[in-house]
Tab-separated table of C-alpha atoms in Angstrom:
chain	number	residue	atom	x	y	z
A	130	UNK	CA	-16.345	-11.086	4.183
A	131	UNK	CA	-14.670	-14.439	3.625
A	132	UNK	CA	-12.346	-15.860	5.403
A	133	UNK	CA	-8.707	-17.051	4.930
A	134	UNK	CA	-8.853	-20.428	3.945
A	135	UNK	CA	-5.073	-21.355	3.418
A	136	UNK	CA	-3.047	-22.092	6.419
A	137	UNK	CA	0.559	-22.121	7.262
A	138	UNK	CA	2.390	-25.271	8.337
A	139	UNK	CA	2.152	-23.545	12.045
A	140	UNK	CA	-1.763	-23.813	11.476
A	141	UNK	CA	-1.955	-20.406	11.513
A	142	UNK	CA	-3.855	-18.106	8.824
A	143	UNK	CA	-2.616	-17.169	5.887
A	144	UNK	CA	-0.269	-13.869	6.626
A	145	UNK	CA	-0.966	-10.552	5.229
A	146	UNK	CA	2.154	-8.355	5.047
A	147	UNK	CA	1.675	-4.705	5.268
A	148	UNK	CA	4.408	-2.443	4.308
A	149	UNK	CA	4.451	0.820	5.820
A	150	UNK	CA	1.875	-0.313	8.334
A	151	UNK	CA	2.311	1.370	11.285
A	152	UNK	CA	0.681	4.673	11.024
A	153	UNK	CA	-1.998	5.910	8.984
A	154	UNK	CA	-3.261	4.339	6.028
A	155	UNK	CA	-1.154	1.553	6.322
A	156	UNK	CA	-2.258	0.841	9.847
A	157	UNK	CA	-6.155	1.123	8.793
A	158	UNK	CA	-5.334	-1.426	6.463
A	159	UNK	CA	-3.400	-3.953	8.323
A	160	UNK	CA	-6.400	-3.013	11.402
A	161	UNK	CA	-9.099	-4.476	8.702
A	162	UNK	CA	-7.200	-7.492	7.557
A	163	UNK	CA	-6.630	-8.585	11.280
A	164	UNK	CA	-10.700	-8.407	11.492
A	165	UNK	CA	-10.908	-10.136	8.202
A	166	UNK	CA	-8.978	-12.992	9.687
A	167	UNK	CA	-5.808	-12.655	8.407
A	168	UNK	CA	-2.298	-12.888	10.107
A	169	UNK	CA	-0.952	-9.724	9.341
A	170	UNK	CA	2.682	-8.411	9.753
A	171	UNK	CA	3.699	-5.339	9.391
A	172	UNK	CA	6.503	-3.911	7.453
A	173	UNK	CA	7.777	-0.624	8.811
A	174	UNK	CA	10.756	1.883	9.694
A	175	UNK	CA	8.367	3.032	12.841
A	176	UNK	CA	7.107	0.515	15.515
A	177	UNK	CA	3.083	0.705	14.966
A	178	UNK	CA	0.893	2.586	17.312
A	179	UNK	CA	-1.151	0.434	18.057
A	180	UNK	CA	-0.905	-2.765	20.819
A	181	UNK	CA	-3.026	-4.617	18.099
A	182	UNK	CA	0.051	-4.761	14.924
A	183	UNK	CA	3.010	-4.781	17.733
A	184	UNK	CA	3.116	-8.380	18.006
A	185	UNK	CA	5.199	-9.860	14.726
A	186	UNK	CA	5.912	-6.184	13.370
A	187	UNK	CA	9.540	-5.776	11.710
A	188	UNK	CA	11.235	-2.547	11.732
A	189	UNK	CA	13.320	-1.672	8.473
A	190	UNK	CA	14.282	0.689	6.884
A	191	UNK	CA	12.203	-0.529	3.052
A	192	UNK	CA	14.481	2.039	1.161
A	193	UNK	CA	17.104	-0.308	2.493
A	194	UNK	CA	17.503	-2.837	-0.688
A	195	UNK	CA	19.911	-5.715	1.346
A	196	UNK	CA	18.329	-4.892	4.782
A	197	UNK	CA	14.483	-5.220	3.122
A	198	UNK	CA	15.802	-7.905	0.977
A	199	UNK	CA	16.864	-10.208	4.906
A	200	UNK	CA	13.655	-9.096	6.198
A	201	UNK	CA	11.874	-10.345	3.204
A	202	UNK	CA	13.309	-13.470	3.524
A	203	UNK	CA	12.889	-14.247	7.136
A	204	UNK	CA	9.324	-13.401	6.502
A	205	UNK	CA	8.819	-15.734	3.569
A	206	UNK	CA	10.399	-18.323	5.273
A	207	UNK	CA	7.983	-17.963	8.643
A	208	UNK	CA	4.824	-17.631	7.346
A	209	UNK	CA	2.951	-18.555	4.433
A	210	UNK	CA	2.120	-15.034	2.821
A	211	UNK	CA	-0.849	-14.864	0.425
A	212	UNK	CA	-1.332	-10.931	0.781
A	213	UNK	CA	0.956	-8.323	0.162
A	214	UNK	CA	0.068	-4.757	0.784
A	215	UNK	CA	2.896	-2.669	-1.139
A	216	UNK	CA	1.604	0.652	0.792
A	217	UNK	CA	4.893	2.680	1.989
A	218	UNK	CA	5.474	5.741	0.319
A	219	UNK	CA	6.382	9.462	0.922
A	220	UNK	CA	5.653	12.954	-0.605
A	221	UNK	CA	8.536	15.204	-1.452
A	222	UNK	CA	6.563	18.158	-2.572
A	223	UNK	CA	8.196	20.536	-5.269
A	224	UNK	CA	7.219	22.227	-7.938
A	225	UNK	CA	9.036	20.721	-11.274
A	226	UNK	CA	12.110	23.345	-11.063
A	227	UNK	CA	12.623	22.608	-7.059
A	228	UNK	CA	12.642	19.017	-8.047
A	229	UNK	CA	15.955	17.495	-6.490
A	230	UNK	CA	17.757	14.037	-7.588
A	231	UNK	CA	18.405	13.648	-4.019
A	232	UNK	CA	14.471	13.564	-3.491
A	233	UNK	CA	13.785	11.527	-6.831
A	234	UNK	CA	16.270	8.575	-5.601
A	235	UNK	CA	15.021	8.514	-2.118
A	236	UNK	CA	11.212	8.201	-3.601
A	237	UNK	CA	12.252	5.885	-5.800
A	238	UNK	CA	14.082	3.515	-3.350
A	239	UNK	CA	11.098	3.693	-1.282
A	240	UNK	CA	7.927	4.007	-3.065
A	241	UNK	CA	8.965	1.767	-5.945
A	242	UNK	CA	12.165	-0.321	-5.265
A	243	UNK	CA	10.304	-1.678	-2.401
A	244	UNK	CA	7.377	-3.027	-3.916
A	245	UNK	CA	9.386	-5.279	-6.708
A	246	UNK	CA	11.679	-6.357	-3.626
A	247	UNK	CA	8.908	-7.341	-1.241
A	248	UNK	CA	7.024	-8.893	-4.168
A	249	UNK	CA	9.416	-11.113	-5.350
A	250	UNK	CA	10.155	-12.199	-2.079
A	251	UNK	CA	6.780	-12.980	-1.377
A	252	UNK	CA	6.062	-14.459	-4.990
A	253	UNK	CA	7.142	-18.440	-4.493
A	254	UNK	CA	4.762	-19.270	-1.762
A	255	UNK	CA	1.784	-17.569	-3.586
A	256	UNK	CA	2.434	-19.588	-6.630
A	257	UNK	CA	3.060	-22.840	-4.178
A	258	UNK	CA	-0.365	-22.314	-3.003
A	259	UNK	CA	-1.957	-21.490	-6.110
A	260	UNK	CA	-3.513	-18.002	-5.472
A	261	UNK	CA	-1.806	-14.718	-3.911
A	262	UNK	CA	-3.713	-11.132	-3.425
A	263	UNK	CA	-1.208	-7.996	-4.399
A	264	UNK	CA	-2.659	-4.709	-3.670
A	265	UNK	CA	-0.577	-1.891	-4.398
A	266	UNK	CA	-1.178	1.859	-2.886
A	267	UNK	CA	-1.346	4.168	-6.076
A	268	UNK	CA	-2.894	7.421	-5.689
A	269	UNK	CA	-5.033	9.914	-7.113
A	270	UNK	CA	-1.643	11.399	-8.377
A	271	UNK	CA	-1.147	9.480	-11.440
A	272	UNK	CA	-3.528	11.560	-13.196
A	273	UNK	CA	-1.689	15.065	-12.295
A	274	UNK	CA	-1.346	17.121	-9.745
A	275	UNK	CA	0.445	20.339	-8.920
A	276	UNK	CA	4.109	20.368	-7.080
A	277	UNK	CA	3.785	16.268	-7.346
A	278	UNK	CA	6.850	15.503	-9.996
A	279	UNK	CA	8.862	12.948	-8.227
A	280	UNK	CA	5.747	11.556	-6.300
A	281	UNK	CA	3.424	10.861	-9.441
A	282	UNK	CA	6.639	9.543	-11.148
A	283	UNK	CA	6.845	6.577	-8.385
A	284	UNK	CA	2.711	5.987	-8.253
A	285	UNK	CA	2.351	5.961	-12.037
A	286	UNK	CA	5.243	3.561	-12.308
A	287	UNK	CA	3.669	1.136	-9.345
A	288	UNK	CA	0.480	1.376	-11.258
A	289	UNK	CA	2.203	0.418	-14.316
A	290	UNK	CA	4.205	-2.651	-12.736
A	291	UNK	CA	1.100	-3.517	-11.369
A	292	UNK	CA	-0.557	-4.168	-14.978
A	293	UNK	CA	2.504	-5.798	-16.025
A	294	UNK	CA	2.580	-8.234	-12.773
A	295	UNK	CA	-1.217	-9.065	-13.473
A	296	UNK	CA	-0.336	-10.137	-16.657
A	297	UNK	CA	2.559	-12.384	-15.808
A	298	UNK	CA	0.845	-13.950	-12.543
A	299	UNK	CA	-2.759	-14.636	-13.998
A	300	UNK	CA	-1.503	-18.122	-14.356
A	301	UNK	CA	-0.725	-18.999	-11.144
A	302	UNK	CA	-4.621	-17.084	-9.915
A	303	UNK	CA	-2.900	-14.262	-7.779
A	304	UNK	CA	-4.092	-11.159	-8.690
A	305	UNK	CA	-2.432	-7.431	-8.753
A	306	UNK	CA	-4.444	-4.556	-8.200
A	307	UNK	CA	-4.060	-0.640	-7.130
A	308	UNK	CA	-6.146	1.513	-4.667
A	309	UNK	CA	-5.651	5.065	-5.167
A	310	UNK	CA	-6.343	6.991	-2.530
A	311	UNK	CA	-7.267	10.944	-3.409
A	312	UNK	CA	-7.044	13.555	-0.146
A	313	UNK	CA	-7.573	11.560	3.013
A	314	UNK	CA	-7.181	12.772	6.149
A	315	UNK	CA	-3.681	11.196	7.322
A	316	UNK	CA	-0.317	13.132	9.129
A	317	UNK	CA	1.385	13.816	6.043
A	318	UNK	CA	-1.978	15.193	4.174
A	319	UNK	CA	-2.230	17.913	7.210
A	320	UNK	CA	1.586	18.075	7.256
A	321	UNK	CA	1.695	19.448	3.786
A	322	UNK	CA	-1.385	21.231	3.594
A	323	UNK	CA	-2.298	22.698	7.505
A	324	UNK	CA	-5.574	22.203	8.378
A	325	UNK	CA	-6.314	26.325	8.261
A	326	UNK	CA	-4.743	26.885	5.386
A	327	UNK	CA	-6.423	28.402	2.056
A	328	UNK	CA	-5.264	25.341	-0.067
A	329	UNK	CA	-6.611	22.589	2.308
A	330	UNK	CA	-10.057	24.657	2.200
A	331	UNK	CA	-9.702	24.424	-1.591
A	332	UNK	CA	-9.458	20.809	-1.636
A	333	UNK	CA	-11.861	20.094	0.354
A	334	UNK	CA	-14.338	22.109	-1.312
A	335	UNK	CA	-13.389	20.440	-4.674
A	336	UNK	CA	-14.327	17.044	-3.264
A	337	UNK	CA	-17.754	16.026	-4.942
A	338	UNK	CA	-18.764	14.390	-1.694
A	339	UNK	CA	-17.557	17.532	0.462
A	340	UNK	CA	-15.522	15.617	3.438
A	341	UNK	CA	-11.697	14.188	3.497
A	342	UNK	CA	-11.485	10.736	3.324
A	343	UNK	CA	-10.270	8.783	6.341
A	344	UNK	CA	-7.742	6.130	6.321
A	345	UNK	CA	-10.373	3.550	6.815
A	346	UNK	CA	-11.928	4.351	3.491
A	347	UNK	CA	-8.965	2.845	1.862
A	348	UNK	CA	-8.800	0.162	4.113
A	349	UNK	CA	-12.348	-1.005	2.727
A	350	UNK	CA	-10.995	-1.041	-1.024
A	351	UNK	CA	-7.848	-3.263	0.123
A	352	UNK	CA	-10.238	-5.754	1.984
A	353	UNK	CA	-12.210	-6.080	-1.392
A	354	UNK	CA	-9.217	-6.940	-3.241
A	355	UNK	CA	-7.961	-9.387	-0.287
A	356	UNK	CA	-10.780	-11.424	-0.453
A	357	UNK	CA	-10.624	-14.551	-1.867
A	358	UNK	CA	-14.168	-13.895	-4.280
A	359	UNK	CA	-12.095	-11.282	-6.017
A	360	UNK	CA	-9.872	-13.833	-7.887
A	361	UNK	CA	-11.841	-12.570	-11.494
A	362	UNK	CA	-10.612	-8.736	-11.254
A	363	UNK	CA	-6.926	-7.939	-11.678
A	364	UNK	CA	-4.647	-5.095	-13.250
A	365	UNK	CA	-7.133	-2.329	-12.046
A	366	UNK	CA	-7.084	0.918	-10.427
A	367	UNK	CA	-9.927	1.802	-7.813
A	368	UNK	CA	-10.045	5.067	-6.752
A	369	UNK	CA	-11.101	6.196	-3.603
A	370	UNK	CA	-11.281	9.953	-3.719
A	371	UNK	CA	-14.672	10.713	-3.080
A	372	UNK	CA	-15.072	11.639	-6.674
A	373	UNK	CA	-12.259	14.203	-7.625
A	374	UNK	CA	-11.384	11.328	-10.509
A	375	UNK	CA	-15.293	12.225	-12.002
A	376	UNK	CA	-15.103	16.136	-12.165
């Protein structure tokens, strides 16, 4: 894996910001870009877990707009950001006639609203330094899935600003690319489907390589699109799902 080779005015590495970083996927992620060299600061309404991400974390609430908006800014002018991980997100599970506005604002504010606020924060020093890596955290949901209105709604609309942003930032070499993750063994997956239950058995089973991905998995698909030798691939989708997208 290369490494970073723009630094800050601090001589520091280039900064990766994760959002939603402190637990689970997001804190695989920002793990793996701190061993790929990068600077990383997480984004989160939790403290992380782990000693490691503690250092130059930021607490906030990212369905915030103003208080995301002040963090964003403090961060841009700190550090010299060439990655941005968009990653938060929740689940509000509901079948299409439970589906509440209540839940389709919050997801919206927070899966989506986020992303476009932490991006265009983040946007000015990319294009000042000529090159930028945006990974966004799809998921296997933008193809369908049961009880998943409000959710797929936000993931297929990241994964559609995502194409757009490619597009529009080609110029300036930054590149914007999704990971979607299908079942992977996090909190909220075992939260919504318990670990004895009949429909996490189902799952699994329908998972072409027969195990639950792990948090790390997804981690491995970011790093590829961090890294500076994957400046030719933008406005794509890889998904890691252990081949659920094939059958």
């Amino acid at each position: 894996m290369s490494q970073p080779s723009v630094h800050n005015q601090n001589n520091q590495y280039a900064c990766a910001v994760v959002t939603g970083g402190a637990r689970n996927i997001g804190q695989a992620i920002a793990l793996r870009l701190q061993q790929d060299g990068y600077h990383v600061i997480v984004v989160d309404i939790v403290a992380p877990e782990v000693d490691a991400l503690q250092t130059d974390a930021y607490q906030v609430d990212l369905a915030d707009a103003d208080a995301t908006r002040r963090v964003m800014a403090e961060i841009a002018e700190r550090y010299t950001v060439t990655r941005l991980i968009n990653n938060v997100g929740i689940v509000a599970p509901a079948l299409l006639e439970e589906a509440t506005l209540e839940d389709f604002d919050q997801l919206m504010h927070l899966n989506v609203r986020s992303a476009l606020i932490c991006t265009q924060a983040l946007l000015p020093a990319m294009k000042a330094q000529g090159m930028g890596r945006i990974v966004i955290n799809a998921s296997r949901v933008v193809l369908g899935k049961e009880a998943r209105t409000i959710y797929s709604a936000t993931k297929g609309a990241l994964q559609s600003m995502a194409r757009t942003w490619a597009l529009e930032l080609a110029e300036h070499s930054i590149t914007v690319n999704c990971v979607a993750p299908g079942p992977i063994a996090t909190s909220a997956f075992w939260q919504n489907n318990p670990p004895d239950s009949e429909r996490a058995r189902r799952i699994i089973d329908n998972i072409p390589l027969q195990r639950m991905g792990q948090p790390d998995d997804v981690a491995q698909a970011v790093s590829f699109f961090c890294d500076e030798r994957s400046g030719f691939i933008t406005g794509q989708t890889l998904f890691v799902c252990g081949g659920v997208t094939v059958g």
